[in-house]
Structures are given as C-alpha cells and as structure tokens.
PDB file of C-alpha atoms in Angstrom:
ATOM      1  CA  MET D   1     198.195 -99.832  79.273  1.00  0.00           C
ATOM      2  CA  ASN D   2     195.040 -98.760  77.479  1.00  0.00           C
ATOM      3  CA  ARG D   3     191.634 -98.237  78.985  1.00  0.00           C
ATOM      4  CA  SER D   4     188.401 -97.157  77.321  1.00  0.00           C
ATOM      5  CA  ALA D   5     185.226 -95.519  78.590  1.00  0.00           C
ATOM      6  CA  VAL D   6     182.707 -97.535  76.556  1.00  0.00           C
ATOM      7  CA  ARG D   7     182.296-100.449  74.180  1.00  0.00           C
ATOM      8  CA  TYR D   8     181.952 -99.308  70.564  1.00  0.00           C
ATOM      9  CA  ASP D   9     178.444-100.605  69.906  1.00  0.00           C
ATOM     10  CA  GLU D  10     175.796 -99.276  67.499  1.00  0.00           C
ATOM     11  CA  VAL D  11     174.670 -96.487  69.847  1.00  0.00           C
ATOM     12  CA  MET D  12     178.223 -95.264  70.495  1.00  0.00           C
ATOM     13  CA  ARG D  13     179.021 -95.516  66.773  1.00  0.00           C
ATOM     14  CA  GLU D  14     176.064 -93.229  66.047  1.00  0.00           C
ATOM     15  CA  TRP D  15     177.096 -90.744  68.757  1.00  0.00           C
ATOM     16  CA  LEU D  16     180.597 -90.502  67.333  1.00  0.00           C
ATOM     17  CA  ALA D  17     179.261 -90.139  63.778  1.00  0.00           C
ATOM     18  CA  GLN D  18     176.926 -87.343  64.909  1.00  0.00           C
ATOM     19  CA  TYR D  19     179.866 -85.521  66.485  1.00  0.00           C
ATOM     20  CA  LYS D  20     182.674 -86.263  64.047  1.00  0.00           C
ATOM     21  CA  TYR D  21     180.913 -86.108  60.705  1.00  0.00           C
ATOM     22  CA  ARG D  22     177.708 -84.138  61.240  1.00  0.00           C
ATOM     23  CA  GLY D  23     179.015 -81.366  63.470  1.00  0.00           C
ATOM     24  CA  HIS D  24     176.819 -81.963  66.525  1.00  0.00           C
ATOM     25  CA  GLU D  25     179.232 -80.464  69.033  1.00  0.00           C
ATOM     26  CA  ARG D  26     176.990 -81.156  72.032  1.00  0.00           C
ATOM     27  CA  TYR D  27     178.338 -84.720  72.030  1.00  0.00           C
ATOM     28  CA  ALA D  28     181.858 -83.473  72.831  1.00  0.00           C
ATOM     29  CA  SER D  29     181.112 -82.491  76.438  1.00  0.00           C
ATOM     30  CA  LEU D  30     179.259 -85.756  77.054  1.00  0.00           C
ATOM     31  CA  ILE D  31     182.146 -87.789  75.636  1.00  0.00           C
ATOM     32  CA  VAL D  32     184.640 -85.796  77.741  1.00  0.00           C
ATOM     33  CA  GLN D  33     182.582 -86.524  80.876  1.00  0.00           C
ATOM     34  CA  MET D  34     182.602 -90.227  80.006  1.00  0.00           C
ATOM     35  CA  LEU D  35     186.360 -90.082  79.462  1.00  0.00           C
ATOM     36  CA  GLY D  36     186.692 -88.310  82.814  1.00  0.00           C
ATOM     37  CA  GLN D  37     184.954 -91.177  84.587  1.00  0.00           C
ATOM     38  CA  ALA D  38     187.123 -93.737  82.785  1.00  0.00           C
ATOM     39  CA  PHE D  39     190.201 -91.688  83.719  1.00  0.00           C
ATOM     40  CA  VAL D  40     189.311 -91.863  87.430  1.00  0.00           C
ATOM     41  CA  ARG D  41     188.905 -95.649  87.180  1.00  0.00           C
ATOM     42  CA  MET D  42     192.245 -95.825  85.350  1.00  0.00           C
ATOM     43  CA  GLN D  43     193.901 -93.760  88.094  1.00  0.00           C
ATOM     44  CA  GLN D  44     192.571 -96.096  90.761  1.00  0.00           C
ATOM     45  CA  GLU D  45     193.651 -99.203  88.858  1.00  0.00           C
ATOM     46  CA  ILE D  46     197.185 -97.971  88.177  1.00  0.00           C
ATOM     47  CA  THR D  47     197.568 -96.737  91.764  1.00  0.00           C
ATOM     48  CA  TYR D  48     196.487-100.146  93.050  1.00  0.00           C
ATOM     49  CA  LEU D  49     198.796-102.023  90.650  1.00  0.00           C
ATOM     50  CA  GLN D  50     201.786 -99.854  91.565  1.00  0.00           C
ATOM     51  CA  GLN D  51     201.369-100.197  95.322  1.00  0.00           C
ATOM     52  CA  HIS D  52     203.705-102.564  97.057  1.00  0.00           C
ATOM     53  CA  PRO D  53     202.633-104.758  99.979  1.00  0.00           C
ATOM     54  CA  GLY D  54     203.126-103.017 103.277  1.00  0.00           C
ATOM     55  CA  THR D  55     203.231 -99.491 101.864  1.00  0.00           C
ATOM     56  CA  ARG D  56     200.861 -96.744 102.918  1.00  0.00           C
ATOM     57  CA  ARG D  57     198.237 -95.453 100.569  1.00  0.00           C
ATOM     58  CA  GLY D  58     199.455 -92.375  98.793  1.00  0.00           C
ATOM     59  CA  GLU D  59     198.230 -90.058  96.130  1.00  0.00           C
ATOM     60  CA  LEU D  60     196.438 -91.337  93.066  1.00  0.00           C
ATOM     61  CA  TRP D  61     198.511 -91.927  89.956  1.00  0.00           C
ATOM     62  CA  ARG D  62     198.483 -88.955  87.574  1.00  0.00           C
ATOM     63  CA  PRO D  63     200.070 -88.485  84.193  1.00  0.00           C
ATOM     64  CA  ASP D  64     202.546 -85.645  83.899  1.00  0.00           C
ATOM     65  CA  LEU D  65     201.194 -84.689  80.507  1.00  0.00           C
ATOM     66  CA  ILE D  66     198.289 -85.484  78.190  1.00  0.00           C
ATOM     67  CA  THR D  67     198.749 -85.619  74.443  1.00  0.00           C
ATOM     68  CA  TYR D  68     196.553 -86.900  71.633  1.00  0.00           C
ATOM     69  CA  VAL D  69     196.592 -88.706  68.325  1.00  0.00           C
ATOM     70  CA  PRO D  70     197.021 -86.146  65.546  1.00  0.00           C
ATOM     71  CA  VAL D  71     195.005 -86.125  62.340  1.00  0.00           C
ATOM     72  CA  SER D  72     196.419 -85.389  58.899  1.00  0.00           C
ATOM     73  CA  GLU D  73     196.036 -81.963  57.325  1.00  0.00           C
ATOM     74  CA  ALA D  74     193.532 -83.470  54.870  1.00  0.00           C
ATOM     75  CA  ARG D  75     191.402 -84.892  57.691  1.00  0.00           C
ATOM     76  CA  LEU D  76     191.610 -81.621  59.635  1.00  0.00           C
ATOM     77  CA  ALA D  77     190.454 -79.680  56.576  1.00  0.00           C
ATOM     78  CA  GLU D  78     187.641 -82.178  56.009  1.00  0.00           C
ATOM     79  CA  ARG D  79     186.279 -82.068  59.591  1.00  0.00           C
ATOM     80  CA  GLY D  80     187.507 -78.720  60.851  1.00  0.00           C
ATOM     81  CA  PHE D  81     188.745 -80.205  64.144  1.00  0.00           C
ATOM     82  CA  ASN D  82     190.638 -83.105  65.679  1.00  0.00           C
ATOM     83  CA  GLN D  83     188.268 -84.998  67.969  1.00  0.00           C
ATOM     84  CA  ALA D  84     191.151 -86.530  69.977  1.00  0.00           C
ATOM     85  CA  GLN D  85     192.500 -83.031  70.656  1.00  0.00           C
ATOM     86  CA  VAL D  86     189.067 -81.821  71.793  1.00  0.00           C
ATOM     87  CA  PHE D  87     188.772 -84.825  74.127  1.00  0.00           C
ATOM     88  CA  ALA D  88     192.322 -84.367  75.492  1.00  0.00           C
ATOM     89  CA  GLU D  89     191.840 -80.661  76.161  1.00  0.00           C
ATOM     90  CA  GLY D  90     188.495 -81.344  77.843  1.00  0.00           C
ATOM     91  CA  LEU D  91     190.020 -84.047  80.052  1.00  0.00           C
ATOM     92  CA  GLY D  92     192.937 -81.752  80.862  1.00  0.00           C
ATOM     93  CA  ARG D  93     190.559 -79.006  82.006  1.00  0.00           C
ATOM     94  CA  LEU D  94     188.442 -81.476  83.974  1.00  0.00           C
ATOM     95  CA  HIS D  95     191.424 -82.870  85.908  1.00  0.00           C
ATOM     96  CA  ARG D  96     193.772 -79.860  85.792  1.00  0.00           C
ATOM     97  CA  LEU D  97     196.421 -81.635  83.748  1.00  0.00           C
ATOM     98  CA  PRO D  98     198.691 -80.088  81.110  1.00  0.00           C
ATOM     99  CA  VAL D  99     197.956 -80.940  77.480  1.00  0.00           C
ATOM    100  CA  ALA D 100     200.540 -80.669  74.702  1.00  0.00           C
ATOM    101  CA  GLU D 101     200.604 -81.492  71.012  1.00  0.00           C
ATOM    102  CA  LEU D 102     203.621 -83.829  70.972  1.00  0.00           C
ATOM    103  CA  LEU D 103     202.947 -85.570  67.667  1.00  0.00           C
ATOM    104  CA  MET D 104     202.217 -84.843  64.036  1.00  0.00           C
ATOM    105  CA  ARG D 105     201.330 -87.105  61.143  1.00  0.00           C
ATOM    106  CA  SER D 106     204.349 -87.765  58.971  1.00  0.00           C
ATOM    107  CA  MET D 107     202.038 -89.173  56.298  1.00  0.00           C
ATOM    108  CA  HIS D 108     198.370 -89.249  55.444  1.00  0.00           C
ATOM    109  CA  THR D 109     196.735 -92.648  55.933  1.00  0.00           C
ATOM    110  CA  GLU D 110     193.425 -93.844  54.578  1.00  0.00           C
ATOM    111  CA  LYS D 111     190.551 -94.272  57.017  1.00  0.00           C
ATOM    112  CA  GLN D 112     191.260 -97.186  59.324  1.00  0.00           C
ATOM    113  CA  SER D 113     187.639 -98.359  59.449  1.00  0.00           C
ATOM    114  CA  PHE D 114     187.941 -99.898  55.976  1.00  0.00           C
ATOM    115  CA  LYS D 115     191.073-101.936  56.758  1.00  0.00           C
ATOM    116  CA  THR D 116     191.775-105.374  58.175  1.00  0.00           C
ATOM    117  CA  ARG D 117     193.633-105.735  61.467  1.00  0.00           C
ATOM    118  CA  LEU D 118     196.970-106.370  59.733  1.00  0.00           C
ATOM    119  CA  GLU D 119     196.452-103.479  57.295  1.00  0.00           C
ATOM    120  CA  ARG D 120     195.692-101.139  60.203  1.00  0.00           C
ATOM    121  CA  ILE D 121     198.857-102.074  62.057  1.00  0.00           C
ATOM    122  CA  GLN D 122     201.033-101.855  58.925  1.00  0.00           C
ATOM    123  CA  SER D 123     199.592 -98.524  57.785  1.00  0.00           C
ATOM    124  CA  MET D 124     200.399 -96.912  61.135  1.00  0.00           C
ATOM    125  CA  ARG D 125     204.101 -97.801  61.113  1.00  0.00           C
ATOM    126  CA  ASN D 126     206.102 -94.576  60.942  1.00  0.00           C
ATOM    127  CA  ALA D 127     202.903 -92.559  60.512  1.00  0.00           C
ATOM    128  CA  PHE D 128     203.795 -90.201  63.390  1.00  0.00           C
ATOM    129  CA  GLU D 129     206.733 -88.117  64.515  1.00  0.00           C
ATOM    130  CA  CYS D 130     207.384 -85.842  67.457  1.00  0.00           C
ATOM    131  CA  ILE D 131     207.236 -82.068  67.231  1.00  0.00           C
ATOM    132  CA  PRO D 132     210.624 -81.029  68.705  1.00  0.00           C
ATOM    133  CA  GLU D 133     209.578 -77.550  69.841  1.00  0.00           C
ATOM    134  CA  ASN D 134     206.602 -79.014  71.728  1.00  0.00           C
ATOM    135  CA  PHE D 135     208.570 -81.816  73.360  1.00  0.00           C
ATOM    136  CA  ARG D 136     209.555 -79.880  76.492  1.00  0.00           C
ATOM    137  CA  ILE D 137     208.391 -82.443  79.034  1.00  0.00           C
ATOM    138  CA  TYR D 138     211.950 -83.177  80.150  1.00  0.00           C
ATOM    139  CA  GLU D 139     212.948 -79.526  80.318  1.00  0.00           C
ATOM    140  CA  MET D 140     210.060 -78.281  82.448  1.00  0.00           C
ATOM    141  CA  GLY D 141     211.674 -79.050  85.797  1.00  0.00           C
ATOM    142  CA  GLY D 142     209.890 -77.187  88.570  1.00  0.00           C
ATOM    143  CA  SER D 143     207.553 -75.420  86.162  1.00  0.00           C
ATOM    144  CA  GLY D 144     205.192 -78.325  85.765  1.00  0.00           C
ATOM    145  CA  ILE D 145     206.656 -81.784  86.100  1.00  0.00           C
ATOM    146  CA  ASP D 146     208.684 -81.536  89.281  1.00  0.00           C
ATOM    147  CA  HIS D 147     207.250 -84.757  90.730  1.00  0.00           C
ATOM    148  CA  ALA D 148     208.267 -86.976  87.802  1.00  0.00           C
ATOM    149  CA  ALA D 149     211.338 -89.133  88.224  1.00  0.00           C
ATOM    150  CA  PRO D 150     214.048 -87.880  85.850  1.00  0.00           C
ATOM    151  CA  GLY D 151     213.531 -89.458  82.455  1.00  0.00           C
ATOM    152  CA  ARG D 152     210.376 -91.308  83.559  1.00  0.00           C
ATOM    153  CA  ALA D 153     207.647 -88.821  82.794  1.00  0.00           C
ATOM    154  CA  ARG D 154     204.163 -90.324  82.516  1.00  0.00           C
ATOM    155  CA  ILE D 155     202.425 -89.460  79.252  1.00  0.00           C
ATOM    156  CA  LEU D 156     198.757 -90.196  78.557  1.00  0.00           C
ATOM    157  CA  ILE D 157     197.713 -90.460  74.888  1.00  0.00           C
ATOM    158  CA  ILE D 158     194.045 -89.771  74.069  1.00  0.00           C
ATOM    159  CA  ASP D 159     192.153 -91.072  71.038  1.00  0.00           C
ATOM    160  CA  ASP D 160     188.541 -91.747  70.125  1.00  0.00           C
ATOM    161  CA  ILE D 161     188.508 -95.479  69.290  1.00  0.00           C
ATOM    162  CA  TYR D 162     190.814 -98.370  70.171  1.00  0.00           C
ATOM    163  CA  THR D 163     190.489-101.208  67.676  1.00  0.00           C
ATOM    164  CA  THR D 164     193.785-103.043  67.147  1.00  0.00           C
ATOM    165  CA  GLY D 165     196.056-100.743  69.113  1.00  0.00           C
ATOM    166  CA  GLY D 166     197.994 -99.929  65.940  1.00  0.00           C
ATOM    167  CA  THR D 167     197.476 -96.168  66.137  1.00  0.00           C
ATOM    168  CA  ILE D 168     198.193 -95.866  69.871  1.00  0.00           C
ATOM    169  CA  ASN D 169     201.234 -98.148  69.600  1.00  0.00           C
ATOM    170  CA  ALA D 170     202.628 -96.138  66.681  1.00  0.00           C
ATOM    171  CA  CYS D 171     202.193 -92.896  68.653  1.00  0.00           C
ATOM    172  CA  ALA D 172     203.798 -94.411  71.751  1.00  0.00           C
ATOM    173  CA  GLU D 173     206.719 -95.724  69.717  1.00  0.00           C
ATOM    174  CA  ALA D 174     207.315 -92.311  68.111  1.00  0.00           C
ATOM    175  CA  ILE D 175     207.399 -90.679  71.565  1.00  0.00           C
ATOM    176  CA  ARG D 176     209.690 -93.371  73.018  1.00  0.00           C
ATOM    177  CA  GLN D 177     212.131 -93.211  70.095  1.00  0.00           C
ATOM    178  CA  TYR D 178     212.321 -89.430  70.226  1.00  0.00           C
ATOM    179  CA  ALA D 179     212.738 -89.393  74.015  1.00  0.00           C
ATOM    180  CA  ARG D 180     215.522 -91.995  73.912  1.00  0.00           C
ATOM    181  CA  GLN D 181     217.403 -90.457  70.989  1.00  0.00           C
ATOM    182  CA  LYS D 182     217.044 -86.769  71.786  1.00  0.00           C
ATOM    183  CA  VAL D 183     216.854 -86.547  75.578  1.00  0.00           C
ATOM    184  CA  GLY D 184     218.057 -89.947  76.800  1.00  0.00           C
ATOM    185  CA  ALA D 185     214.784 -90.630  78.586  1.00  0.00           C
ATOM    186  CA  ASP D 186     212.348 -93.523  78.780  1.00  0.00           C
ATOM    187  CA  PRO D 187     208.817 -92.230  79.431  1.00  0.00           C
ATOM    188  CA  GLU D 188     205.958 -94.320  80.778  1.00  0.00           C
ATOM    189  CA  ILE D 189     203.181 -94.194  78.198  1.00  0.00           C
ATOM    190  CA  TYR D 190     199.515 -94.916  78.855  1.00  0.00           C
ATOM    191  CA  SER D 191     196.466 -94.451  76.661  1.00  0.00           C
ATOM    192  CA  LEU D 192     192.822 -93.694  77.208  1.00  0.00           C
ATOM    193  CA  THR D 193     190.256 -93.944  74.450  1.00  0.00           C
ATOM    194  CA  TRP D 194     186.582 -93.148  74.494  1.00  0.00           C
ATOM    195  CA  ALA D 195     185.516 -96.444  72.894  1.00  0.00           C
ATOM    196  CA  ARG D 196     186.955 -99.917  72.403  1.00  0.00           C
ATOM    197  CA  SER D 197     185.914-101.806  69.298  1.00  0.00           C
TER     198      SER D 197
END
C-alpha cells in the first residue's frame, strides 16, 4: 500500500526543486509536517481496513520501523543529503518511531524524471540491496519491536515522489527477499511518499 501527502503539481514541483537542488532547507520541515498528516490518515485507513466486523476498536496501526529509499554515492555527493532520509527521520521524530537505513543502492541509476514508465521500472530492478548489519528488525525482540508478530514486522518505506511505483517496489522486493532468505520472515511493507505524480 502506498499513500502520498500531495499531488505533484507545478507548485509542489517547485517546492521540491527549491529544497532538493537549491538548498532551501526550510522546505524540509514543511514537507515533514505534510507527511505527518498523510501518515495519520494512512494509520486510520489501515486500522479501518484491518478491523473485522464485531471487533472492538483498538490502537491505531503503526509500523514497527521506518526506512527510506537510498540515493547513490554520486547523488549524495551532488546534493549533500538524501531527501528521503531527512523526511523519514523527521517523520520518525514526529511520531516516535524508529528509523533505520535498511537499504543501499547496488548500482547508480540515471535520474528517473527523464525516463518512460517502462524504463523507470526496468532501471530499478536489482538497484537495491539490504545492509545486513542494519537489518536487526527481527532480532530486536523486547528492545523495540515486541508487539510485532514473529516474522511479520511492519516496515514503512519513505520517498519523495511516487510515479510508477518502480522505486518503491524494488526497495520492497529487496527487503522481502533478504527477510525470506536470511531470517525466514515475511514482513508487511507499506510506503508513504510526499507527492504522487
């Protein structure tokens, strides 16, 4: 399931450009607040969808862990930061949720904005892999994820823009494959992006 805070129109495109490419950091806190509001709506929606008829209302759905789409070393050097990481850490602080860097780029990809839908999806295949030393979600036990069903941890992936779903799906697949092969688990994966194109 993916949800987004806003539609990626001309105004939102300019905001993101001001933040990402021109260094206007003041946009980060505004974008995090917008993500926070979308997160609350997402919580309510998932809670509603997971309720069974005749059951009492319980706590709102919460992910066990937030992670984010990584950028390549070249992109990090170019910008000086990973906007998805900034958004994830801000959302984590806002809602008191743990944030971990679970993924890294296994290859550099060209900017997605210049590609067709099919090219975007194809270029993201095998573009990510898990960072083993950071993948402790199933070993945390009572130290952080004691309410998760064994092997069913809920992971929320954060990114800036959802266009075709290729990037989010590639990240989710990398996490699922690693979890199945290395720890015999099958996590529930959700995603939240600031904008939807």
